[in-house]
GROMACS .gro file of C-alpha atoms in nm:
model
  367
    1UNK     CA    1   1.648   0.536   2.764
    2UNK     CA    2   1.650   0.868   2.921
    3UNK     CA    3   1.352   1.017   3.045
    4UNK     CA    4   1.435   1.357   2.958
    5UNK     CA    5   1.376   1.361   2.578
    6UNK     CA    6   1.018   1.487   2.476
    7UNK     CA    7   0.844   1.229   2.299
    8UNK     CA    8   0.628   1.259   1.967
    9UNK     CA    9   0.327   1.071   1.931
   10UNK     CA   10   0.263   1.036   1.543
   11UNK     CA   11  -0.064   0.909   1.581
   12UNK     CA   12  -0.173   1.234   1.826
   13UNK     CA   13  -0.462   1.364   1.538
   14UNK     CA   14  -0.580   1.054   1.517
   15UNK     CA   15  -0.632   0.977   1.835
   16UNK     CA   16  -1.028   0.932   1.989
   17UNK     CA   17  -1.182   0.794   2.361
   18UNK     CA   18  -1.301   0.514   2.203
   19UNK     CA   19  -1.002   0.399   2.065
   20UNK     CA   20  -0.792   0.103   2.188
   21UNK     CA   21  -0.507   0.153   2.423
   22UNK     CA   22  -0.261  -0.049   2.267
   23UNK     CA   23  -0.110   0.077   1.908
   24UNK     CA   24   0.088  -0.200   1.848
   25UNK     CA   25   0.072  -0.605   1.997
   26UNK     CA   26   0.339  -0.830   1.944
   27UNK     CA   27   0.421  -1.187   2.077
   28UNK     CA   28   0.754  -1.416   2.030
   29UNK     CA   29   1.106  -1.500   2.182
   30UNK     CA   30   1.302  -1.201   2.370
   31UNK     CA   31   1.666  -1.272   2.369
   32UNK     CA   32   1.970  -1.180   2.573
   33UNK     CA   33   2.187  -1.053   2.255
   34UNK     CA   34   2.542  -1.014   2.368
   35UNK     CA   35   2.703  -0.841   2.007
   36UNK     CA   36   3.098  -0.830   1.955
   37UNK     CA   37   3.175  -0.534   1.685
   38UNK     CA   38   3.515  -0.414   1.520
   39UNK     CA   39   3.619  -0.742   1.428
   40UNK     CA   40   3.855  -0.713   1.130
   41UNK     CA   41   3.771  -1.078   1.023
   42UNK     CA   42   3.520  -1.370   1.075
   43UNK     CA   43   3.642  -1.601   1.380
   44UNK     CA   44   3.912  -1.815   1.293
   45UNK     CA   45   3.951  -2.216   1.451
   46UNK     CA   46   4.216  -2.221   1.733
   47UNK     CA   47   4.235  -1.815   1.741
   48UNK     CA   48   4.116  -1.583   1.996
   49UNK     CA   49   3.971  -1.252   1.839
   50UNK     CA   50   3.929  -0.942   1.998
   51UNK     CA   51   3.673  -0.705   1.926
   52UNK     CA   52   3.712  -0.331   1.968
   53UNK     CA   53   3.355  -0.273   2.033
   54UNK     CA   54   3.032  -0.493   2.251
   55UNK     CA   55   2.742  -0.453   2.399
   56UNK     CA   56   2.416  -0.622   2.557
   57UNK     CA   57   2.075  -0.594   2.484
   58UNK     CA   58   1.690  -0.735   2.456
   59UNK     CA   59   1.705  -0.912   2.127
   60UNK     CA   60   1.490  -1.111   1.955
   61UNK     CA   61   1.109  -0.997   1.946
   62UNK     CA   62   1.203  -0.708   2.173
   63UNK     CA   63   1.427  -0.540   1.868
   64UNK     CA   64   1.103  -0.500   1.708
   65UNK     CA   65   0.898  -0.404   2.046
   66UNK     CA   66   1.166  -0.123   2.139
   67UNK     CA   67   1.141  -0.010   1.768
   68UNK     CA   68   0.817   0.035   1.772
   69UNK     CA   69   0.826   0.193   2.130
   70UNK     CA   70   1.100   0.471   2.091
   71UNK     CA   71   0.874   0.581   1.755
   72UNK     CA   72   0.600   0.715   2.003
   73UNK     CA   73   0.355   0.413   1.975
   74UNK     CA   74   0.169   0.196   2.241
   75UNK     CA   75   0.362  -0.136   2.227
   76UNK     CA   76   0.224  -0.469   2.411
   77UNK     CA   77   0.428  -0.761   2.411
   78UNK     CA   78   0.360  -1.051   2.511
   79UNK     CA   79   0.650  -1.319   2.596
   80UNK     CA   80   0.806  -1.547   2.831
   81UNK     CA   81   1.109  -1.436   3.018
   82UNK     CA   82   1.345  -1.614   3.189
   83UNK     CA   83   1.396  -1.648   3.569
   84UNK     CA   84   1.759  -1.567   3.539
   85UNK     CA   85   1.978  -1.224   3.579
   86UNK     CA   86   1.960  -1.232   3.220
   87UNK     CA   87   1.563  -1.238   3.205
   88UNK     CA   88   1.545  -0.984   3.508
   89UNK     CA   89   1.725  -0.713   3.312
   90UNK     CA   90   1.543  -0.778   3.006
   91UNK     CA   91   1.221  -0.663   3.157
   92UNK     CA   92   1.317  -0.420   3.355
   93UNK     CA   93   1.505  -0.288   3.006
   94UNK     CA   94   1.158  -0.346   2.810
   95UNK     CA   95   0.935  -0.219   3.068
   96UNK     CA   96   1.131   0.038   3.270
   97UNK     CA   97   1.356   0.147   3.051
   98UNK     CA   98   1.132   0.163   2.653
   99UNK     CA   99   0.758   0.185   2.843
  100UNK     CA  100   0.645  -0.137   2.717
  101UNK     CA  101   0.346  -0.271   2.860
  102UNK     CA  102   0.454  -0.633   2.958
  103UNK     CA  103   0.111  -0.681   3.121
  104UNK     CA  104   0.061  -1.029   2.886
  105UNK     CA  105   0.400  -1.141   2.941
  106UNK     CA  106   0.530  -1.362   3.226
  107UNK     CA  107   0.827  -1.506   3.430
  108UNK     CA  108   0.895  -1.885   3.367
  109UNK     CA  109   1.026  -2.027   3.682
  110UNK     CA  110   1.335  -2.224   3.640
  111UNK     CA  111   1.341  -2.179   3.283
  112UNK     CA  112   1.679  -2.025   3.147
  113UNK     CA  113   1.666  -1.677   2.895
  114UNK     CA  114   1.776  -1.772   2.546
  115UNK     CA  115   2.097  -1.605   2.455
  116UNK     CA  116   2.270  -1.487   2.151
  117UNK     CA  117   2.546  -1.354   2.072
  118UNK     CA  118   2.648  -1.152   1.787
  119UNK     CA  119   2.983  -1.090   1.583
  120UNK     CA  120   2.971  -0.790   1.336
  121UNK     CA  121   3.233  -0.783   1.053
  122UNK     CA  122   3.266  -0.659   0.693
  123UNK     CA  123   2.898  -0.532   0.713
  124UNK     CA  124   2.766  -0.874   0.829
  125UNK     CA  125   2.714  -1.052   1.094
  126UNK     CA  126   2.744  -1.425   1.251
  127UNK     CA  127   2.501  -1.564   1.527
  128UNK     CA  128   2.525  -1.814   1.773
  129UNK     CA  129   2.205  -1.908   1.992
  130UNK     CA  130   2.131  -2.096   2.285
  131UNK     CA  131   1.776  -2.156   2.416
  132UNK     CA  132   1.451  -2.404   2.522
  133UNK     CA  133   1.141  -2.364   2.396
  134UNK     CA  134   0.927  -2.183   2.696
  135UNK     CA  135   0.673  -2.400   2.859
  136UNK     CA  136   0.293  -2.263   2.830
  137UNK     CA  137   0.178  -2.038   3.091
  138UNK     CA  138   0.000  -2.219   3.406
  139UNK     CA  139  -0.321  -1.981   3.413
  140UNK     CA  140  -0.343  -1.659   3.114
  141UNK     CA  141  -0.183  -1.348   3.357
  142UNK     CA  142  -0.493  -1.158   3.250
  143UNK     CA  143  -0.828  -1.266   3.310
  144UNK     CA  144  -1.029  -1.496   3.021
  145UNK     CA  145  -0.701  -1.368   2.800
  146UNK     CA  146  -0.490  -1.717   2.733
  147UNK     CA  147  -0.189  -1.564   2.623
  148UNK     CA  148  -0.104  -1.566   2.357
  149UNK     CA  149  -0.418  -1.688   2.188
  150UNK     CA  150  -0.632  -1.366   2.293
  151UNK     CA  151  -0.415  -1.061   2.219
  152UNK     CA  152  -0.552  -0.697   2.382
  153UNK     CA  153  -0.770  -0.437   2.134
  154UNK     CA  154  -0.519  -0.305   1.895
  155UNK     CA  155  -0.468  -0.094   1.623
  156UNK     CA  156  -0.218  -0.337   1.482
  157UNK     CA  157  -0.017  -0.629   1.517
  158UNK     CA  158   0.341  -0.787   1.365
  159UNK     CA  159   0.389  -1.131   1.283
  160UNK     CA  160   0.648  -1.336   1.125
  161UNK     CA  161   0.487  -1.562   0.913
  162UNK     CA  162   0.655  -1.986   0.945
  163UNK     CA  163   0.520  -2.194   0.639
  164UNK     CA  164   0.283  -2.436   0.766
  165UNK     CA  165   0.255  -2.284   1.142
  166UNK     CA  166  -0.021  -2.109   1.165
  167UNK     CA  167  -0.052  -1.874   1.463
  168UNK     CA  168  -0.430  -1.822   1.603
  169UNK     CA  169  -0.384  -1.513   1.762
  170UNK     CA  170  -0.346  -1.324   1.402
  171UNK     CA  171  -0.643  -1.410   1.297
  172UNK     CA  172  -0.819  -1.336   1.711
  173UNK     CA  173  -0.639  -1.011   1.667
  174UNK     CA  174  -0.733  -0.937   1.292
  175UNK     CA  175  -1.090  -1.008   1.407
  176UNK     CA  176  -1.106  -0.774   1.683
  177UNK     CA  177  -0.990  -0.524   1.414
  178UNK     CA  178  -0.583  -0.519   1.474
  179UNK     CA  179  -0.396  -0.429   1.129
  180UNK     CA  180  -0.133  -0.741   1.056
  181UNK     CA  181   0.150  -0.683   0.951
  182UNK     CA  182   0.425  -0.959   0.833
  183UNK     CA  183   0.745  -1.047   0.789
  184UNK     CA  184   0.844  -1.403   0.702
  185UNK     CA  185   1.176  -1.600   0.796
  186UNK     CA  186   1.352  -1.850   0.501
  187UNK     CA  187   1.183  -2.145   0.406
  188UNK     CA  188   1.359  -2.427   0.561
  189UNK     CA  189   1.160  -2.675   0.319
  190UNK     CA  190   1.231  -2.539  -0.026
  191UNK     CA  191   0.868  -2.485  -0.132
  192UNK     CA  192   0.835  -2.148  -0.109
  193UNK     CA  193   0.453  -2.172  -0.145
  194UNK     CA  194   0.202  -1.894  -0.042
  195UNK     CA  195  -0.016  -2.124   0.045
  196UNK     CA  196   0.167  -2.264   0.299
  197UNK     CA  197   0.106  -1.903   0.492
  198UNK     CA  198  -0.219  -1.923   0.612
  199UNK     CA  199  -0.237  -1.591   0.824
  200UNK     CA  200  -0.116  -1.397   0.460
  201UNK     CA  201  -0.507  -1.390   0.444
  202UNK     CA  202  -0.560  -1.167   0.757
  203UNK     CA  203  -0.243  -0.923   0.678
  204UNK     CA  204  -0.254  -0.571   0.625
  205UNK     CA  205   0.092  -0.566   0.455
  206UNK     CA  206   0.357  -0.847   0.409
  207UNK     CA  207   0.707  -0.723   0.410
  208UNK     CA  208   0.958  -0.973   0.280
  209UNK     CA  209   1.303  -0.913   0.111
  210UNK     CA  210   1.407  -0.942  -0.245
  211UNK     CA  211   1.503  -1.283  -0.225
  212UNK     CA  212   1.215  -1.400  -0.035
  213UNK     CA  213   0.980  -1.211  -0.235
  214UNK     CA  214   1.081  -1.362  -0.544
  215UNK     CA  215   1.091  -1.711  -0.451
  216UNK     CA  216   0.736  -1.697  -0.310
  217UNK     CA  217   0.644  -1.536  -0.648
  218UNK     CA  218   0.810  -1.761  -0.899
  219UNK     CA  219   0.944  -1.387  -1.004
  220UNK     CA  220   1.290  -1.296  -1.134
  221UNK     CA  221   1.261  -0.906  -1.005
  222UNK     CA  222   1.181  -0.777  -0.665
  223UNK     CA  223   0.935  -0.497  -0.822
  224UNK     CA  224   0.722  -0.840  -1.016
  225UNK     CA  225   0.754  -0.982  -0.674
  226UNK     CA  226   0.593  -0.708  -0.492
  227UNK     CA  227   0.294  -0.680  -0.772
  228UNK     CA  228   0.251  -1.018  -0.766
  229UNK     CA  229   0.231  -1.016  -0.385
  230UNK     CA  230  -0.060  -0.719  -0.422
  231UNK     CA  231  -0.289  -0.939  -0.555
  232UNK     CA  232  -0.283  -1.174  -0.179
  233UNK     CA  233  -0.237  -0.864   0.027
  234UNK     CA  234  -0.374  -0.498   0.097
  235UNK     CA  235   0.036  -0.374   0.129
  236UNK     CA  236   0.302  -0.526  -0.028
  237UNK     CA  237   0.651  -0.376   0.043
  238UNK     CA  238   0.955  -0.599  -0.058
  239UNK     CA  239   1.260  -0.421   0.085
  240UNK     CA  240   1.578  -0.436  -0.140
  241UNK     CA  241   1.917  -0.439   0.030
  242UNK     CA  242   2.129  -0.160  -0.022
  243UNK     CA  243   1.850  -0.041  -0.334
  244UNK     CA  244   1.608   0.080  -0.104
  245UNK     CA  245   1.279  -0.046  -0.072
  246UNK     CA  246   0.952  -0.124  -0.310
  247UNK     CA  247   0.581  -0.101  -0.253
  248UNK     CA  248   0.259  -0.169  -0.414
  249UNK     CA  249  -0.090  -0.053  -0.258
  250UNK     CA  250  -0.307  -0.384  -0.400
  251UNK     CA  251  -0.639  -0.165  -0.302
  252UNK     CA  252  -0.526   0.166  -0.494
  253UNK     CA  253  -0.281   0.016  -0.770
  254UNK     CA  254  -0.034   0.299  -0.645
  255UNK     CA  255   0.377   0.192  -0.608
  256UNK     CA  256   0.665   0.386  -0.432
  257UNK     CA  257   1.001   0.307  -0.447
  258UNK     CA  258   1.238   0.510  -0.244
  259UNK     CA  259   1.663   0.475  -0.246
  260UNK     CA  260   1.843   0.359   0.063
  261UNK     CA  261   2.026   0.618   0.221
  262UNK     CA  262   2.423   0.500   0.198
  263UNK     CA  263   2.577   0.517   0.532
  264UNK     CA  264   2.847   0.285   0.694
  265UNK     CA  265   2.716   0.017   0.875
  266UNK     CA  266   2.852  -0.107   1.195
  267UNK     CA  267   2.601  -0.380   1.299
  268UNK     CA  268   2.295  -0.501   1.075
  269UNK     CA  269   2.130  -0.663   1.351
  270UNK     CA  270   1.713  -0.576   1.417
  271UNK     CA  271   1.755  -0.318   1.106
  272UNK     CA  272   1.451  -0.499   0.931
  273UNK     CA  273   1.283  -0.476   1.254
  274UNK     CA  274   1.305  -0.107   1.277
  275UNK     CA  275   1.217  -0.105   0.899
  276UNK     CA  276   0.855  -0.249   0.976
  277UNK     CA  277   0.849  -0.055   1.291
  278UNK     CA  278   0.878   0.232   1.070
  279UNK     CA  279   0.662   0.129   0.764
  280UNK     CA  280   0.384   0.032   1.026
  281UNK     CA  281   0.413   0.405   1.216
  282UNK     CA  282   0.374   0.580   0.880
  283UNK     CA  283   0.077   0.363   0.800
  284UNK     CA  284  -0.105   0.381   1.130
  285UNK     CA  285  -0.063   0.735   1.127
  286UNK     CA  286  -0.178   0.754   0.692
  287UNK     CA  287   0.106   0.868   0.574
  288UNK     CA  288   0.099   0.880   0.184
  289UNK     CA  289   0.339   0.568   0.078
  290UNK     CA  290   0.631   0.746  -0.041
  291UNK     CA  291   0.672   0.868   0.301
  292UNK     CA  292   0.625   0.556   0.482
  293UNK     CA  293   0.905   0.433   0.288
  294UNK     CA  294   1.131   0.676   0.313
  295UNK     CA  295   1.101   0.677   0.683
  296UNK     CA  296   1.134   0.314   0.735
  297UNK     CA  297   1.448   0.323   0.510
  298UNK     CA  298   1.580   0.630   0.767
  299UNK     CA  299   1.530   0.460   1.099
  300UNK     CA  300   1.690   0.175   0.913
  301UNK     CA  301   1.937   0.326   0.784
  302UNK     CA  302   2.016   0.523   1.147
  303UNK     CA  303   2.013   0.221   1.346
  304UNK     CA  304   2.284   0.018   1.152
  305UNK     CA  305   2.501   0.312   1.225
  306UNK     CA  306   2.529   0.177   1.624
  307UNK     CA  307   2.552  -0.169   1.760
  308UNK     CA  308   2.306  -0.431   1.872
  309UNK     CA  309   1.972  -0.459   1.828
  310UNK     CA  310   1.678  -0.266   2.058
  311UNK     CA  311   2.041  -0.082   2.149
  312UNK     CA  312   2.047   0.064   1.765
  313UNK     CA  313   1.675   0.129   1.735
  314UNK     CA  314   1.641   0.517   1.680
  315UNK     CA  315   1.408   0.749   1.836
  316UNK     CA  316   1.304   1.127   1.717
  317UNK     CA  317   1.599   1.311   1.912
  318UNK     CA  318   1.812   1.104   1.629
  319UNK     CA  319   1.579   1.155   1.380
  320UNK     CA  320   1.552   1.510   1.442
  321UNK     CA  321   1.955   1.526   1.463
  322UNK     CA  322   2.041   1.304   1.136
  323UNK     CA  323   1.785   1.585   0.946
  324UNK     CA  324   1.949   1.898   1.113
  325UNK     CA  325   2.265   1.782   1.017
  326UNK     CA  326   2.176   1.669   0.651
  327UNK     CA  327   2.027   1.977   0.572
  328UNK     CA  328   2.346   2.176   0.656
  329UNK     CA  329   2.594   1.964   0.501
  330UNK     CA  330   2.742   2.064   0.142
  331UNK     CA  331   2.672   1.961  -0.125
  332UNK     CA  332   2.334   1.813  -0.104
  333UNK     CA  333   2.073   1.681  -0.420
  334UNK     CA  334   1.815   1.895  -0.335
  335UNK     CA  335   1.572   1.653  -0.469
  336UNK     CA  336   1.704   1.392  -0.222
  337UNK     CA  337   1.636   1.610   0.104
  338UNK     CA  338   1.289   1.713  -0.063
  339UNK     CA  339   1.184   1.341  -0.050
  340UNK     CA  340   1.256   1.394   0.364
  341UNK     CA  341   1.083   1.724   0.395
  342UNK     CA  342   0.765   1.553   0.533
  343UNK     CA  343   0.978   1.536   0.847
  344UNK     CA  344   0.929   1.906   0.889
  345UNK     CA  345   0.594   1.895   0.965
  346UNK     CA  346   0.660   1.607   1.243
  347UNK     CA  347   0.988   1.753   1.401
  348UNK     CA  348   0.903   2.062   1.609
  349UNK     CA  349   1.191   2.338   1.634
  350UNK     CA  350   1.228   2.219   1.977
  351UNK     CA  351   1.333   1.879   1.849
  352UNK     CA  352   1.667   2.064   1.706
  353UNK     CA  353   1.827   2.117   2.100
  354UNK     CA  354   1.716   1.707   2.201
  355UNK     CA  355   1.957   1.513   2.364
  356UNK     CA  356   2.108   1.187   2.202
  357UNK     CA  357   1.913   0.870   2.344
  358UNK     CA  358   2.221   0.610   2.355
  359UNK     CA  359   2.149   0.293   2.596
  360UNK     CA  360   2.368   0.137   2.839
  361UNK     CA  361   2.561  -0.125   2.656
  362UNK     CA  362   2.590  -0.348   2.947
  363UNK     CA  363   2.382  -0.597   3.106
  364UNK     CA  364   2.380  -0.330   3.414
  365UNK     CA  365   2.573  -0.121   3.613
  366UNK     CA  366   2.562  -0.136   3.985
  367UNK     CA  367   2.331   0.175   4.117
   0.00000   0.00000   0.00000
């Protein structure tokens, strides 16, 4: 990322001594994502395809991580990496490159980075992964912290929520004050049962899709689904494919629903990442709902407009750009850029002359 773009920090007014020095904590899997784009077609059996477009990235947990990052918040992760090449340029991409503080993570020796790689077509996308479960740490790389049982003082925290695996550092962290907030995979076992997600009960806000909303609900519409959800959690924002995005506030009764913005997508990959990454910035910094959702659905909506994953996630310079150039283009609903015009007060006029932040596609050049 280049170092020469002036960063925002949307929590600045907020901001006292006493507060922690992490925003944002997050622990799981970091990937090597290798993504092929400009395929024409899925793969076919016996062919050879050739896409017009690839690049490599951190993937996995770090999508999120560098989502959260390039939005101006403290992000901790904590996560095994492999003691490969592959692993190597992952952190030094993470900690070098998006200012992640990597202090609770650590380097496995002998144990291989998981890999996948990505093919993009038709709006979609088709995975293939490769990978060992890490082995625990030896000693916790910070003193009477076990990672990643004991997660740092934070202001929040992201999950994904697994039915029936439990994860004790949501609830250390939700104790020591962190703000949870959730996504949650498919449900390999067909149950689809609430109850089955233990650390719902320490979540700020649970962010599911349609589909998964609905099935967890015993609901036949998204918008059911999300009031339904209200009553087990403070937030509940079920995001709805190319619709937008829906929210209730369980503590207020207040709702927001806000269109998707229609752009052509390139790659899909991490874009629900740097939807929560942008629905928890808006919230940390009390943002009224609306807004939160409309800028989740932006930084969304920017990053499937460029490939890969942490590669796609947006910063302010693009931000800043996208709403210089919407605001001069024809033909506009006026109504449509007043649901943006929040941005104004976040953007300053400076913001208008930022350079592009475009990573490195590659897993490194040769200095």
């Amino acid at each position: 990322m280049s170092t020469d773009i002036p960063g925002i920090d949307p929590l600045l007014a907020l901001r006292a001594p006493e507060d922690p020095a992490c925003d944002v904590f997050l622990t799981g899997t970091v990937f090597l994502d290798i993504i092929f784009t400009g395929l024409d077609s899925a793969p076919v059996r016996g062919t050879e395809s050739w896409a017009r477009g690839m690049g490599s990235s951190p993937g996995g947990v770090a999508n999120m991580a560098t989502a959260l990052a390039r939005l101006g918040l403290h992000t901790s992760l904590a996560a095994a990496f492999g003691d490969d090449h592959y692993g190597e340029y992952c952190w030094d991409a993470l900690e070098q490159g998006e200012g992640i503080d990597l202090s609770m993570s650590h380097t496995v020796p002998g144990w291989h980075s998981p890999v996948t790689v990505s093919m993009a077509y038709e709006g979609e996308r088709t995975m293939v992964s490769h990978g060992h479960e890490a082995p625990a740490p030896a000693a916790a790389p910070v003193p009477d912290r076990a990672f990643p049982h004991c997660p740092p003082r934070a202001r929040a925290a992201v999950a994904s929520l697994a039915p029936g695996r439990p994860e004790p550092w949501v609830a250390s962290a939700a104790r020591h004050g962190a703000r949870i907030f959730a996504d949650v995979g498919w449900d390999e076992t067909g149950r689809w049962d609430l109850d089955a997600l233990p650390d719902l009960a320490h979540c700020e806000a649970f962010l599911p899709n349609a589909q998964e909303a609905m099935r967890y609900t015993r609901t036949d519409c998204p918008r059911a689904a999300a009031h339904a959800l209200a009553e087990r959690v403070p937030l509940a924002v079920v995001t709805l494919g190319a619709e937008g995005a829906y929210a209730v506030d369980g503590r207020t009764g207040v709702s927001a629903e806000v269109p998707a913005i229609a752009v052509e997508a390139l790659d899909p990959t991490g874009a629900g990442d740097v939807f929560v990454a942008g629905f928890v910035t808006g919230t940390l910094a009390d943002w009224p709902l609306a807004d939160r959702l409309a800028f989740a659905g932006l930084t969304a909506a920017l990053s499937v407009q460029e490939f890969g994953g942490s590669l796609s996630a947006p910063g302010w310079a693009e931000i800043a750009a996208w709403w210089q150039r919407i605001r001069t283009c024809d033909g506009q609903d006026p109504a449509a850029l007043e649901r943006y015009a929040f941005l104004d007060d976040l953007l300053p006029a400076a913001a208008r002359s930022w350079p592009l932040r475009r990573a490195v596609p590659t897993i490194g050049f040769r200095q």
